[in-house]
Coordinates of C-alpha atoms and ligand atoms in Angstrom, one line a residue:
X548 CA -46.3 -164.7 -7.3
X549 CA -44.4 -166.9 -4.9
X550 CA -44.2 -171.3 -6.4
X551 CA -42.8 -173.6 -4.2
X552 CA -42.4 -176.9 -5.7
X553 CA -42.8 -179.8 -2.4
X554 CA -41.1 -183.1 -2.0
X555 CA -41.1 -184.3 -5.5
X556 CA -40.8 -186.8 -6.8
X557 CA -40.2 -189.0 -10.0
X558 CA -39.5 -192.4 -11.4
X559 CA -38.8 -193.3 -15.5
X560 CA -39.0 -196.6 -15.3
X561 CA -36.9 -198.1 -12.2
X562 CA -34.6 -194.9 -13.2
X563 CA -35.6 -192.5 -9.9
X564 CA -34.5 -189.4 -11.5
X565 CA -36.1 -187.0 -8.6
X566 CA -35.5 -188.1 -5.2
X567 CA -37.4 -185.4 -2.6
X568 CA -36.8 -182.0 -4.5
X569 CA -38.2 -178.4 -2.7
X570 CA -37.7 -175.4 -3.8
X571 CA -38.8 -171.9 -3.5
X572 CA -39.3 -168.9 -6.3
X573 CA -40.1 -165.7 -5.7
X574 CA -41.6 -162.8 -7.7
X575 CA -39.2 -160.3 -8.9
X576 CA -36.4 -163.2 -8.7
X577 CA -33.8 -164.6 -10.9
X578 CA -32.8 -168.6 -9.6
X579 CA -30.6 -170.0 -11.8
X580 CA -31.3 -174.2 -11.5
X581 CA -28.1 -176.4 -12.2
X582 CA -26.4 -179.6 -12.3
X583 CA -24.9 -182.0 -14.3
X584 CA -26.3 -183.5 -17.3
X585 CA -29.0 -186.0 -16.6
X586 CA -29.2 -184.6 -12.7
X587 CA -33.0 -183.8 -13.0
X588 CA -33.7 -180.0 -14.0
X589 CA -35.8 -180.3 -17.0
X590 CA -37.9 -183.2 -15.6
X591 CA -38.2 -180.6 -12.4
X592 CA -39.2 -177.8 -14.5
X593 CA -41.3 -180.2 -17.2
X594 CA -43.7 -180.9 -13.8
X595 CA -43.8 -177.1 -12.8
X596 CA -44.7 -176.8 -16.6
X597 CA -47.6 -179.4 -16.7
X598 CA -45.6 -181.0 -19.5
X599 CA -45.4 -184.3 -17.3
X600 CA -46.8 -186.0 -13.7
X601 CA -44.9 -186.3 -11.0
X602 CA -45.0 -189.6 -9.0
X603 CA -45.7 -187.7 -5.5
X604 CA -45.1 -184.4 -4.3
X605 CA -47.2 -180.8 -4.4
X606 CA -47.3 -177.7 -6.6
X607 CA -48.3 -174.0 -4.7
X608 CA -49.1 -171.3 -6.0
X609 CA -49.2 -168.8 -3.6
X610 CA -49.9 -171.4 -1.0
X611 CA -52.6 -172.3 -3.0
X612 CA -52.1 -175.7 -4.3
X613 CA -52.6 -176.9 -8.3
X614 CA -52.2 -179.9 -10.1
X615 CA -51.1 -179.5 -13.9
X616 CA -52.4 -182.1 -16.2
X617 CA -51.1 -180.4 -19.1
X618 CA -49.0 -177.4 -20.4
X619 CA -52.1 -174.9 -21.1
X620 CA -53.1 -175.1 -17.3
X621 CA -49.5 -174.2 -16.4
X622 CA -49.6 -171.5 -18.6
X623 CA -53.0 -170.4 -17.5
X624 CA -51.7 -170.2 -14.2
X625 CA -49.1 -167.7 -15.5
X626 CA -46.2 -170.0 -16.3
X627 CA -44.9 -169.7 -19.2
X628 CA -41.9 -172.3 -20.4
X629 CA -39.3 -171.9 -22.9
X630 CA -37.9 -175.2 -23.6
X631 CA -34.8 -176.8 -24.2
X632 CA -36.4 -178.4 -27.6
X633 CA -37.2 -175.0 -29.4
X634 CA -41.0 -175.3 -29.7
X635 CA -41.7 -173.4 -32.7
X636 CA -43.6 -174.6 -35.6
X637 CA -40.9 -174.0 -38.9
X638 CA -43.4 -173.9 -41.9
X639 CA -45.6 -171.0 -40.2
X640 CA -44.8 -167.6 -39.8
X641 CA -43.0 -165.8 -36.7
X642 CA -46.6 -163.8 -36.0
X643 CA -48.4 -166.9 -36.3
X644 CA -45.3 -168.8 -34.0
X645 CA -46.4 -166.2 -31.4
X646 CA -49.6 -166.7 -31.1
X647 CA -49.8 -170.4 -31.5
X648 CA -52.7 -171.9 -29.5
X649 CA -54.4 -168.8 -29.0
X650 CA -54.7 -167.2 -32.3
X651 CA -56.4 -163.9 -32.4
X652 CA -59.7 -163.9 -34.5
X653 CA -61.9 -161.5 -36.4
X654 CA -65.4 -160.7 -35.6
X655 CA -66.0 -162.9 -38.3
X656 CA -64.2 -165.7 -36.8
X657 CA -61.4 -165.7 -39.0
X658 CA -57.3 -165.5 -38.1
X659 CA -57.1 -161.5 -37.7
X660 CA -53.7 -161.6 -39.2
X661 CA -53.0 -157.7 -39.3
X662 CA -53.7 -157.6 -35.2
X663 CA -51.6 -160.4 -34.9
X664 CA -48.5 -159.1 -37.3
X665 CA -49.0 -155.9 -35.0
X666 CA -48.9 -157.2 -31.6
X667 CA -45.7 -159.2 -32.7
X668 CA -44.4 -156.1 -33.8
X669 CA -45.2 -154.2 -30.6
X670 CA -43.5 -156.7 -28.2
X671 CA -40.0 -157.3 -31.0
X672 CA -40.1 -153.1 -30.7
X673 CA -40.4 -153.2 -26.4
X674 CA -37.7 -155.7 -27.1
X675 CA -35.0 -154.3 -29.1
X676 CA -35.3 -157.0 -31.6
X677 CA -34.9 -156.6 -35.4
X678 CA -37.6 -158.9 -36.8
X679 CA -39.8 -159.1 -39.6
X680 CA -42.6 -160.6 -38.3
X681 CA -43.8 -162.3 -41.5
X682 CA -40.8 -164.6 -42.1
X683 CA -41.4 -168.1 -41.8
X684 CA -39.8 -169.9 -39.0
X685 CA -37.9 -172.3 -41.1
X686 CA -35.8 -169.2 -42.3
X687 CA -34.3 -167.9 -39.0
X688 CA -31.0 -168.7 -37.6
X689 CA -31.5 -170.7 -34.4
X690 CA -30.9 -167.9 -32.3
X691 CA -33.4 -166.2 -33.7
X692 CA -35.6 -169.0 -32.8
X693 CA -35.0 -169.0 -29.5
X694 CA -35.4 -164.8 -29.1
X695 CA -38.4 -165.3 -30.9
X696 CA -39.6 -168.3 -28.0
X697 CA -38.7 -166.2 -25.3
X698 CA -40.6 -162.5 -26.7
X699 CA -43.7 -165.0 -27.2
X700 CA -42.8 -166.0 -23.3
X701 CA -42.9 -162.1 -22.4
X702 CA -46.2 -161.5 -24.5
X703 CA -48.1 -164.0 -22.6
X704 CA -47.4 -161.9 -19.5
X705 CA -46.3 -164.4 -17.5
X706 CA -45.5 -164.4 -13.7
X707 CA -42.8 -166.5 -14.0
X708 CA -41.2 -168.0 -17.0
X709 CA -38.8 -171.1 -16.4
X710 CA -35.7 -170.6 -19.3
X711 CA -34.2 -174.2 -20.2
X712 CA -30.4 -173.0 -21.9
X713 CA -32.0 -170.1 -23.6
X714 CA -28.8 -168.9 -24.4
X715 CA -26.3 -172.5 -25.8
X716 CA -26.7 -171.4 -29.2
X717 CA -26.3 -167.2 -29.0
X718 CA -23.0 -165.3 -29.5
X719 CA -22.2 -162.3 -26.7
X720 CA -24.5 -159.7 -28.1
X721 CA -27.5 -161.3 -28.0
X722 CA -26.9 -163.0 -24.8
X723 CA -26.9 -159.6 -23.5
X724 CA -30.0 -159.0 -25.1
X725 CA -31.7 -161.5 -23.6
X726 CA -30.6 -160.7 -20.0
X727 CA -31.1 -157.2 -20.3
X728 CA -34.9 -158.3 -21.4
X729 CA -35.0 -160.5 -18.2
X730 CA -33.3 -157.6 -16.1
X731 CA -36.5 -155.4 -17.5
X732 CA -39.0 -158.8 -16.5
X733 CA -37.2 -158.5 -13.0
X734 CA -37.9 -155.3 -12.8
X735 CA -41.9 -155.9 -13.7
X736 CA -42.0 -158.3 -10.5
X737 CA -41.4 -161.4 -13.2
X738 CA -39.8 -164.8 -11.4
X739 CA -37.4 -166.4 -13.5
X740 CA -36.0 -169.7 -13.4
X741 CA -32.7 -169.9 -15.7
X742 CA -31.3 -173.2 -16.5
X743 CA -27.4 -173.0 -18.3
X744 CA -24.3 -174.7 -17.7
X745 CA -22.4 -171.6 -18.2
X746 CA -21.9 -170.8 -14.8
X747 CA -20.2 -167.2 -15.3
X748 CA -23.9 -166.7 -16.9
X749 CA -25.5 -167.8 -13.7
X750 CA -23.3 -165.3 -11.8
X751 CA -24.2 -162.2 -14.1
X752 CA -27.8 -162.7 -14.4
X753 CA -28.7 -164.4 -11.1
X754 CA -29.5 -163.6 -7.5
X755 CA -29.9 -167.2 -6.1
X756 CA -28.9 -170.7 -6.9
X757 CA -30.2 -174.5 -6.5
X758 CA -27.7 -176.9 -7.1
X759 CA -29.6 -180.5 -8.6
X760 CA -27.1 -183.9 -8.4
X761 CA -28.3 -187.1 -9.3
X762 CA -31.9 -186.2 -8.9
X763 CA -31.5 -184.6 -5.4
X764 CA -31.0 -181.0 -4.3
X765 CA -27.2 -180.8 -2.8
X766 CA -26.6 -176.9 -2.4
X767 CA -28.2 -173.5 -2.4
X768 CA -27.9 -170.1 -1.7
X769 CA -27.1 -166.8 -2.8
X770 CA -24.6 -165.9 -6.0
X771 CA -23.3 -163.2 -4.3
X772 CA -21.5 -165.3 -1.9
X773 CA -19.9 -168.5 -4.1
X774 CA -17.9 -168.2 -6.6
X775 CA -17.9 -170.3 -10.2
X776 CA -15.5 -172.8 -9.1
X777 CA -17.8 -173.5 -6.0
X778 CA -20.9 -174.0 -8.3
X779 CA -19.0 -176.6 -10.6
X780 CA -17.9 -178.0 -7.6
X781 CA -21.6 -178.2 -6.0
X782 CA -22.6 -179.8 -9.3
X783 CA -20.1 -182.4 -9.8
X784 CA -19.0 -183.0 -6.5
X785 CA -15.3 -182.8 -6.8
X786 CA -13.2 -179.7 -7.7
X787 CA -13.3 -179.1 -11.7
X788 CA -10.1 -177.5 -13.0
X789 CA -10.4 -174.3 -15.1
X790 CA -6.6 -174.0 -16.2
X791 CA -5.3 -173.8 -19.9
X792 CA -4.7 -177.2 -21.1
X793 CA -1.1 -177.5 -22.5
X794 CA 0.1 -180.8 -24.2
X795 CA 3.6 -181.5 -26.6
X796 CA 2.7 -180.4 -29.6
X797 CA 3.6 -182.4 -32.3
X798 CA 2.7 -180.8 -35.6
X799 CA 3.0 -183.0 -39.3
X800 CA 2.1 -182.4 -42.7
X801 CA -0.4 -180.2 -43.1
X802 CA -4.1 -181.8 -43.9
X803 CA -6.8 -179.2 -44.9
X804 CA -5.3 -176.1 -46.9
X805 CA -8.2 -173.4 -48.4
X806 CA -7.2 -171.0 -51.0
X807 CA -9.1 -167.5 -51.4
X808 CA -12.4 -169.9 -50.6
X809 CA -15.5 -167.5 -51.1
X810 CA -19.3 -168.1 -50.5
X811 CA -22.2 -166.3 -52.4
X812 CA -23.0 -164.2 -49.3
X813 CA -21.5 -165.8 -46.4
X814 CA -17.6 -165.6 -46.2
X815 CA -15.0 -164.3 -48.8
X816 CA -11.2 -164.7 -49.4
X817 CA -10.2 -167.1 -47.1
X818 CA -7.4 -168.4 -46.9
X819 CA -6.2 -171.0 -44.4
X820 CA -4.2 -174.1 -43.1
X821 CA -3.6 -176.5 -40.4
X822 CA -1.3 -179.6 -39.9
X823 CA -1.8 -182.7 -38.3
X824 CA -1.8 -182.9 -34.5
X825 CA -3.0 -179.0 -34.7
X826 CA -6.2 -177.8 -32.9
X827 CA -7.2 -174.5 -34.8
X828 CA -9.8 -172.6 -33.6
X829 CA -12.2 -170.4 -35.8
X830 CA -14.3 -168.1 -33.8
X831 CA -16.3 -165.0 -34.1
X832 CA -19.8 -163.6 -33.4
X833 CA -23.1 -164.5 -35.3
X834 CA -23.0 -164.4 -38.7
X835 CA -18.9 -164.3 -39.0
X836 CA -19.3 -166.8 -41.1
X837 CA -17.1 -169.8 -39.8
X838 CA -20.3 -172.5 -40.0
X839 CA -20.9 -171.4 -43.6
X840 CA -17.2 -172.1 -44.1
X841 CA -16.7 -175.3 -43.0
X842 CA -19.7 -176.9 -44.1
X843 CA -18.3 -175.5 -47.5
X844 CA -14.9 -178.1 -46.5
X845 CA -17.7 -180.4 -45.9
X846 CA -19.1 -180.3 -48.6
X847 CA -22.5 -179.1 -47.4
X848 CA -22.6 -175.4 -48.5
X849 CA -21.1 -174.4 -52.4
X850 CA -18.6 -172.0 -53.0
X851 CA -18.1 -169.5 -55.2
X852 CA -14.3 -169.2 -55.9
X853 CA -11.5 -170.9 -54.6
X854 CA -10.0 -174.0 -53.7
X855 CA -9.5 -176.9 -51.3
X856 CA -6.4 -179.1 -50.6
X857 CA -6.7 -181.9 -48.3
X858 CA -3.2 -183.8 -47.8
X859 CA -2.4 -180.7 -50.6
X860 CA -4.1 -182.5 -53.3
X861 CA -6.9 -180.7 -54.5
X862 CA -10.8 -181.7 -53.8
X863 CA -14.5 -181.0 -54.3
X864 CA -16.4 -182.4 -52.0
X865 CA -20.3 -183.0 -52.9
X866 CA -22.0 -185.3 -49.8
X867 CA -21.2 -186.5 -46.5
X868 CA -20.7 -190.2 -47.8
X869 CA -17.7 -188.5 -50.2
X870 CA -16.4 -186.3 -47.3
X871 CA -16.1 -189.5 -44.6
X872 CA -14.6 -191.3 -47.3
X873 CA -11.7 -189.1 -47.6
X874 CA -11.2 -188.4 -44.2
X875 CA -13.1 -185.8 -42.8
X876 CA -15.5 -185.7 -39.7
X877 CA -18.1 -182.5 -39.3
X878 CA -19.8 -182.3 -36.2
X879 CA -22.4 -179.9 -36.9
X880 CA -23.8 -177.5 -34.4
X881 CA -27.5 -177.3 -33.3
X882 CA -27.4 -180.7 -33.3
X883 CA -30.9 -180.6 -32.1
X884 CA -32.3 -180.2 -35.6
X885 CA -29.1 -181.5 -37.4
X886 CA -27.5 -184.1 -35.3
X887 CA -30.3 -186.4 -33.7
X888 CA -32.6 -188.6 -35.5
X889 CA -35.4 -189.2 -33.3
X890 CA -36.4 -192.9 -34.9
X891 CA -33.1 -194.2 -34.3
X892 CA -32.1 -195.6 -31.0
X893 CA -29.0 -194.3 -29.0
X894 CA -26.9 -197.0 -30.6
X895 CA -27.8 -196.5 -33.8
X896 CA -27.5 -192.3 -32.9
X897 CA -23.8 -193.1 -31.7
X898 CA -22.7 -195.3 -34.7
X899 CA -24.8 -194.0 -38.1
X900 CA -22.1 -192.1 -39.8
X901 CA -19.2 -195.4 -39.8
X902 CA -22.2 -197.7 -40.7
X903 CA -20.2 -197.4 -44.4
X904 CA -16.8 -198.1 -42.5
X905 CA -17.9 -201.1 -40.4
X906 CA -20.1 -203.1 -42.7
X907 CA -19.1 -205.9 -44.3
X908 CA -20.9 -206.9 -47.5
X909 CA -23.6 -204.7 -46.4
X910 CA -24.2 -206.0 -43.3
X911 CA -23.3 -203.7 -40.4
X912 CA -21.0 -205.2 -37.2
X913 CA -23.1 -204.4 -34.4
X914 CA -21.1 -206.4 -32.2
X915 CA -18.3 -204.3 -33.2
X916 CA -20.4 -201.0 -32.9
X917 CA -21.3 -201.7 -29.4
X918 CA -18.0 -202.2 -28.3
X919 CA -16.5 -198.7 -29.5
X920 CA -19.9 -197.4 -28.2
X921 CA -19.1 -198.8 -24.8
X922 CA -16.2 -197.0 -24.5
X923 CA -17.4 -193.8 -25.6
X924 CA -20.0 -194.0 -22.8
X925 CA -17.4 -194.2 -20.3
X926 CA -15.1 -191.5 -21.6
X927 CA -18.0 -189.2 -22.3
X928 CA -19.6 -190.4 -19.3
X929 CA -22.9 -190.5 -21.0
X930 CA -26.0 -191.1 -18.8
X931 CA -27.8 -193.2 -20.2
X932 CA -30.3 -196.8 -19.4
X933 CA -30.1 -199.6 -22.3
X934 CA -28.1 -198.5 -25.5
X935 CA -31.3 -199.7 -27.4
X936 CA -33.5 -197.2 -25.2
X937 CA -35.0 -194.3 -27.9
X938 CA -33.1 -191.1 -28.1
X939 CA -35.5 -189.0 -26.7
X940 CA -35.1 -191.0 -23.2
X941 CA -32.2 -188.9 -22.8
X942 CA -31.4 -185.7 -21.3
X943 CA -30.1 -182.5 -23.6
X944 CA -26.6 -182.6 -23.0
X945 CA -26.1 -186.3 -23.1
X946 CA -27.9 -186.5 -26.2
X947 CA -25.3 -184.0 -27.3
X948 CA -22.4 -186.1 -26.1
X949 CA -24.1 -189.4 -28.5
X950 CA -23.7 -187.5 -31.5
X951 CA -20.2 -185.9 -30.8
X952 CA -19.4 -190.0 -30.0
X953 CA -20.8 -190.7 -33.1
X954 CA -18.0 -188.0 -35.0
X955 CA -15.2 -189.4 -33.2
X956 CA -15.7 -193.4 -33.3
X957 CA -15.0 -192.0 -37.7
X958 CA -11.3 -191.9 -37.1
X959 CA -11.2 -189.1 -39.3
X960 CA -8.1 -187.6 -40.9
X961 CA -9.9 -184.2 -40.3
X962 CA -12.6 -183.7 -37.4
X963 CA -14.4 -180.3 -37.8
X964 CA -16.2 -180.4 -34.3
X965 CA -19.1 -176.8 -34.5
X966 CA -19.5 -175.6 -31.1
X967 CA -18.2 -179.6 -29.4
X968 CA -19.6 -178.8 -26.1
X969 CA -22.7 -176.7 -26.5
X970 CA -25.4 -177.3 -23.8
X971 CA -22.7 -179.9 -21.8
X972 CA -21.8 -179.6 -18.0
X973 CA -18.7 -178.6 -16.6
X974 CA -17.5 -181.9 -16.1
X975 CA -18.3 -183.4 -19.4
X976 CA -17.0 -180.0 -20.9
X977 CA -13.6 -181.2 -19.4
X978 CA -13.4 -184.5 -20.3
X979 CA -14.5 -183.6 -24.1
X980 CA -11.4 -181.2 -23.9
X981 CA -9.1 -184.3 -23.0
X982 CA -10.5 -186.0 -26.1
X983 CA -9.9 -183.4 -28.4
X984 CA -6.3 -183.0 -27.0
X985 CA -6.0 -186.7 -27.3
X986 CA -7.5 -186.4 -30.9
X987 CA -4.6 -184.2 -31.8
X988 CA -1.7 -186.4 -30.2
X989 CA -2.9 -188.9 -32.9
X990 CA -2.2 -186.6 -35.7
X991 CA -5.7 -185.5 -36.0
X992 CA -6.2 -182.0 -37.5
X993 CA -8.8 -181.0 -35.5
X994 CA -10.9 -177.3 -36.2
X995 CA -12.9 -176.0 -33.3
X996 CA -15.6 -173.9 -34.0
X997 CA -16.6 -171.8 -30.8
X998 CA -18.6 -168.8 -30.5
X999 CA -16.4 -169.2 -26.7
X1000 CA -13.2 -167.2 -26.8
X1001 CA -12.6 -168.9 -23.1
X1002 CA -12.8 -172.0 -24.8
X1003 CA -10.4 -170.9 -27.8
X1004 CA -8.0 -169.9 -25.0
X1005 CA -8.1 -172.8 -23.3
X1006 CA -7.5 -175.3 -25.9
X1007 CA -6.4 -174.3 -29.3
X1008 CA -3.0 -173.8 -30.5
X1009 CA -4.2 -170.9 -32.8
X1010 CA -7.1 -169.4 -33.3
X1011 CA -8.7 -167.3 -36.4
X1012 CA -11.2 -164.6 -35.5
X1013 CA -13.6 -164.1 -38.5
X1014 CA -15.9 -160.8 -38.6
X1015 CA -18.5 -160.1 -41.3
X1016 CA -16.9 -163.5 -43.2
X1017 CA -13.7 -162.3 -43.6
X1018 CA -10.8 -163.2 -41.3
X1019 CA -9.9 -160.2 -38.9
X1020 CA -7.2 -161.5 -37.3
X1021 CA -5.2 -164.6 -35.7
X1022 CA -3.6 -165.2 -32.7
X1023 CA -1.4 -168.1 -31.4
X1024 CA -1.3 -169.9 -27.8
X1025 CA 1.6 -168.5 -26.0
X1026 CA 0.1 -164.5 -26.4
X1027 CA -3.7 -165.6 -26.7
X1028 CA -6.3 -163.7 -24.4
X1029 CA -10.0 -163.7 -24.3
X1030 CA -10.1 -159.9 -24.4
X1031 CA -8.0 -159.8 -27.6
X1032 CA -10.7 -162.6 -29.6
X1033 CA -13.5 -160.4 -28.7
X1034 CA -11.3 -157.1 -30.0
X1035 CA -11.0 -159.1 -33.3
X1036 CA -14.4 -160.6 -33.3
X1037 CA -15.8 -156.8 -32.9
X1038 CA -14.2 -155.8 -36.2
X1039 CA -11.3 -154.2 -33.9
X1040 CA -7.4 -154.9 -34.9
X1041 CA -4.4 -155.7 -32.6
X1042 CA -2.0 -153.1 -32.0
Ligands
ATP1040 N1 -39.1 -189.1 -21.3 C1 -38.2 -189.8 -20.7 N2 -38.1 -191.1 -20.6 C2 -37.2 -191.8 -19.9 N3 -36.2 -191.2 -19.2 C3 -36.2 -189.9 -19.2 C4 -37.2 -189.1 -20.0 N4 -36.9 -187.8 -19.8 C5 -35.8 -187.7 -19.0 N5 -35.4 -189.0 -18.7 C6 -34.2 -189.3 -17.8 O1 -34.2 -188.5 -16.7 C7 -32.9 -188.1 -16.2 C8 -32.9 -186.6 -16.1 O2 -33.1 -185.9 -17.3 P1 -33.3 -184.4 -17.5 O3 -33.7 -184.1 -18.9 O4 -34.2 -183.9 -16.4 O5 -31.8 -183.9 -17.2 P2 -31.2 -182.4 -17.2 O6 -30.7 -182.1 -15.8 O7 -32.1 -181.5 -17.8 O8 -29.9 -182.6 -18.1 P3 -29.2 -181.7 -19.3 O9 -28.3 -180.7 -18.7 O10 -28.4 -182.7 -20.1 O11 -30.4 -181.1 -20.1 C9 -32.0 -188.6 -17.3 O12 -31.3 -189.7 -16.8 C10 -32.9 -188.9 -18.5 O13 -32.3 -190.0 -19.2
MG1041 MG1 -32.2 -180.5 -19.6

């Protein structure tokens, strides 16, 4: 099947967030779609989806033209979406997850459960994936979640399946996974569309590019001739550096120490510490354990054994309330389901957790709030309308970049930031960097959790690679490599 999307365009509001966009898939094809945060992809591909109208502008289908009203006629049409949002329904089953909106029935007109546990079984098996079928959504890791979004994609037998950052919240191994299952869709004449901002992704997986800015198409072409530096460039439009980021390090009392901490299942015997002005890194592959960990520190996960010092004075930490009041930030990751909250406005998004901080007799500083928030927008460069606009007006990554504001207007003692620049462009990705540096010249102990060993590289000053919840192995800036982490992070040593 061959879609070509014609001169679209879209308005939200008086924001014109598609100005004139064409493009071109083919069966058999992987394009991978990027830009900057806010440029316009998933609005692009939320039209090719029938999830919404555009203003002008014409769907084809090979060269016959369509008109989406909703997502079921997209899919119909053999387009299958796997969304940003994950779309899955927590409190139902995975086999029912799968089938959702086109349940299989019984002669009799009831669910036919059995055929339904089976068929999931059959496309998990053609997958490679480990899966019990019968586990109920609300159970799964999140990137379990998403592999189980994109096998449903591949049972609908799609012709082309539009991905939206399938992969910002799986480790290496399942990333592989997933492209060797869109290597075998390929294969089958399947045309994929792959949104990420990990552009060394983009060169793996894809053939061909499309470069969005600002709502209008500024570059593509074929991988095979660019390189990653000239797709950041294309996206942000000036030349994004990709150096290690070195700073005078300053180090001063130490801030968080943990003694032989261990969890029920997740992580056991730990012991760690880090000093103010330090940027630790804790990385590792899915289920190392490092999340579990630090939401022990915050007090969000119980431990077993062991103990915590902060400013070496022992604590027990029971809520977030108790853990901002003594100094500690946690940015959480999958901040999709544990960050946002989708009544609240973007203010109110950004500013939430120093409501306590800022309020006077009970009544919160808004003035004050809006200032700081101000800022944050500039240095984040979040893209964003009216601070009172809802949070759902904006796109993925800046709503990302709201709740990371919200974690550093604290002024925490300790900021744990989990996975600080998941789903976030290049540029942002940079300038979040300079704010965590910046974080640790003001005597912040700051912990970076990153399933990214280039990350690690780039910006801690040591890093801890955890395997099966137990720390295999640490290595320090000056002899840190990427090839090294993942030795570690494979349950290998260091000679
Ligand atoms: N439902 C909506 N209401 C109002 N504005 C919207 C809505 N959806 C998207 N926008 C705006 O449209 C612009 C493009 O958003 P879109 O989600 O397409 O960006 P994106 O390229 O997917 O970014 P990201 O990489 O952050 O996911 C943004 O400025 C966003 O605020
Ligand atoms: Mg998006």
């Amino acid at each position: 099947m061959i879609v070509e999307m014609k001169n679209i365009i879209k308005s939200f509001g008086s924001n014109k967030v598609l100005k004139d966009v064409s493009l071109k898939l083919k069966g058999g094809e992987i394009c991978a779609l990027i830009g900057e945060n806010g440029a316009g992809k998933s609005t692009l591909m939320n039209i090719l989806g029938g999830v919404c109208k555009m203003d002008s502008g014409a769907i084809y289908l090979d060269g016959k033209k369509v008109d989406f009203d909703t997502p079921a006629q997209s899919l119909n049409a053999g387009i299958a979406f796997i969304h940003q949002e994950l779309n899955l329904i927590n409190d139902l089953p995975v086999y029912e997850n799968m089938f959702l909106g086109r349940e299989l029935k019984n002669k009799r007109g009831r669910l036919d459960l059995e055929r339904m546990i089976y068929e999931t079984e059959e496309v998990f098996k053609q997958m490679n994936v480990d899966l019990d079928p019968k586990i109920m959504v609300r159970d799964l890791d999140a990137s379990y979640k998403q592999i189980v979004e994109i096998c449903r994609a591949m049972m609908m037998n799609a012709s082309i399946i539009i991905m939206d950052e399938p992969t910002t919240s799986l480790t290496e191994p399942e990333i592989k996974r997933v492209f060797s299952m869109m290597r075998m869709l390929k294969e089958r004449g399947v045309g994929i569309i792959f949104i990420s901002h990990k552009l060394n992704e983009v060169m793996e997986i894809c053939e061909r590019y499309i470069v969005l800015r600002d709502g209008c198409l500024v570059a593509e072409g074929n991988v095979s001739e660019v390189t990653t530096d000239d797709l950041a460039r294309f996206m942000v439009g000036y030349d994004v550096r990709t150096e290690r980021l070195s700073r005078d390090k300053n180090l001063g009392n130490e801030v968080l120490r943990l003694e032989k901490l261990t969890h029920e299942t997740a992580y056991r015997d730990i012991s760690l510490s880090v000093r103010a002005g330090e940027i630790l890194g804790v990385t590792g592959l899915l289920g190392d354990g490092r999340s579990e960990l630090f939401q022990s520190v915050f007090g969000a996960e119980s431990i077993l054994s062991g103990k915590i010092f902060l400013e070496r004075e022992e604590i027990r930490i029971n809520s977030t309330t108790q853990a901002l009041d003594k100094g500690i930030g946690y940015l959480p990751r999958n901040r999709k389901e544990n960050g946002i909250i989708k009544d609240m406005n973007i203010l109110e998004n950004a500013s939430i957790v120093t409501w306590p901080l800022f309020a006077k007799r009970g009544v919160i500083d808004w003035i004050r709030h809006r200032k700081i928030f101000k800022k944050q927008v500039k240095e984040l460069r979040i893209k964003m309308g009216k601070s009172t606009d809802s949070i759902d007006s904006l796109s993925g990554g800046n709503q990302q970049k709201v709740v990371l504001a919200k974690w550093l207007s604290a002024n925490p003692k300790l900021l744990i930031l989990d996975n600080p620049t998941q789903g976030v462009d290049v540029g942002a990705k940079e300038d979040i960097y300079d704010i965590i540096l910046n974080l640790a010249k003001e005597n912040i102990a700051v912990v970076v959790l990153s399933s990214e060993a280039q990350e690690v590289v780039r910006i801690c000053d040591r890093a801890l690679v955890m395997y099966h919840g137990v720390i295999q192995g640490e290595v320090s800036k000056e002899t840190m490599n990427e090839h090294d982490i993942m030795r570690l992070a494979t349950g290998g040593k260091l000679d």
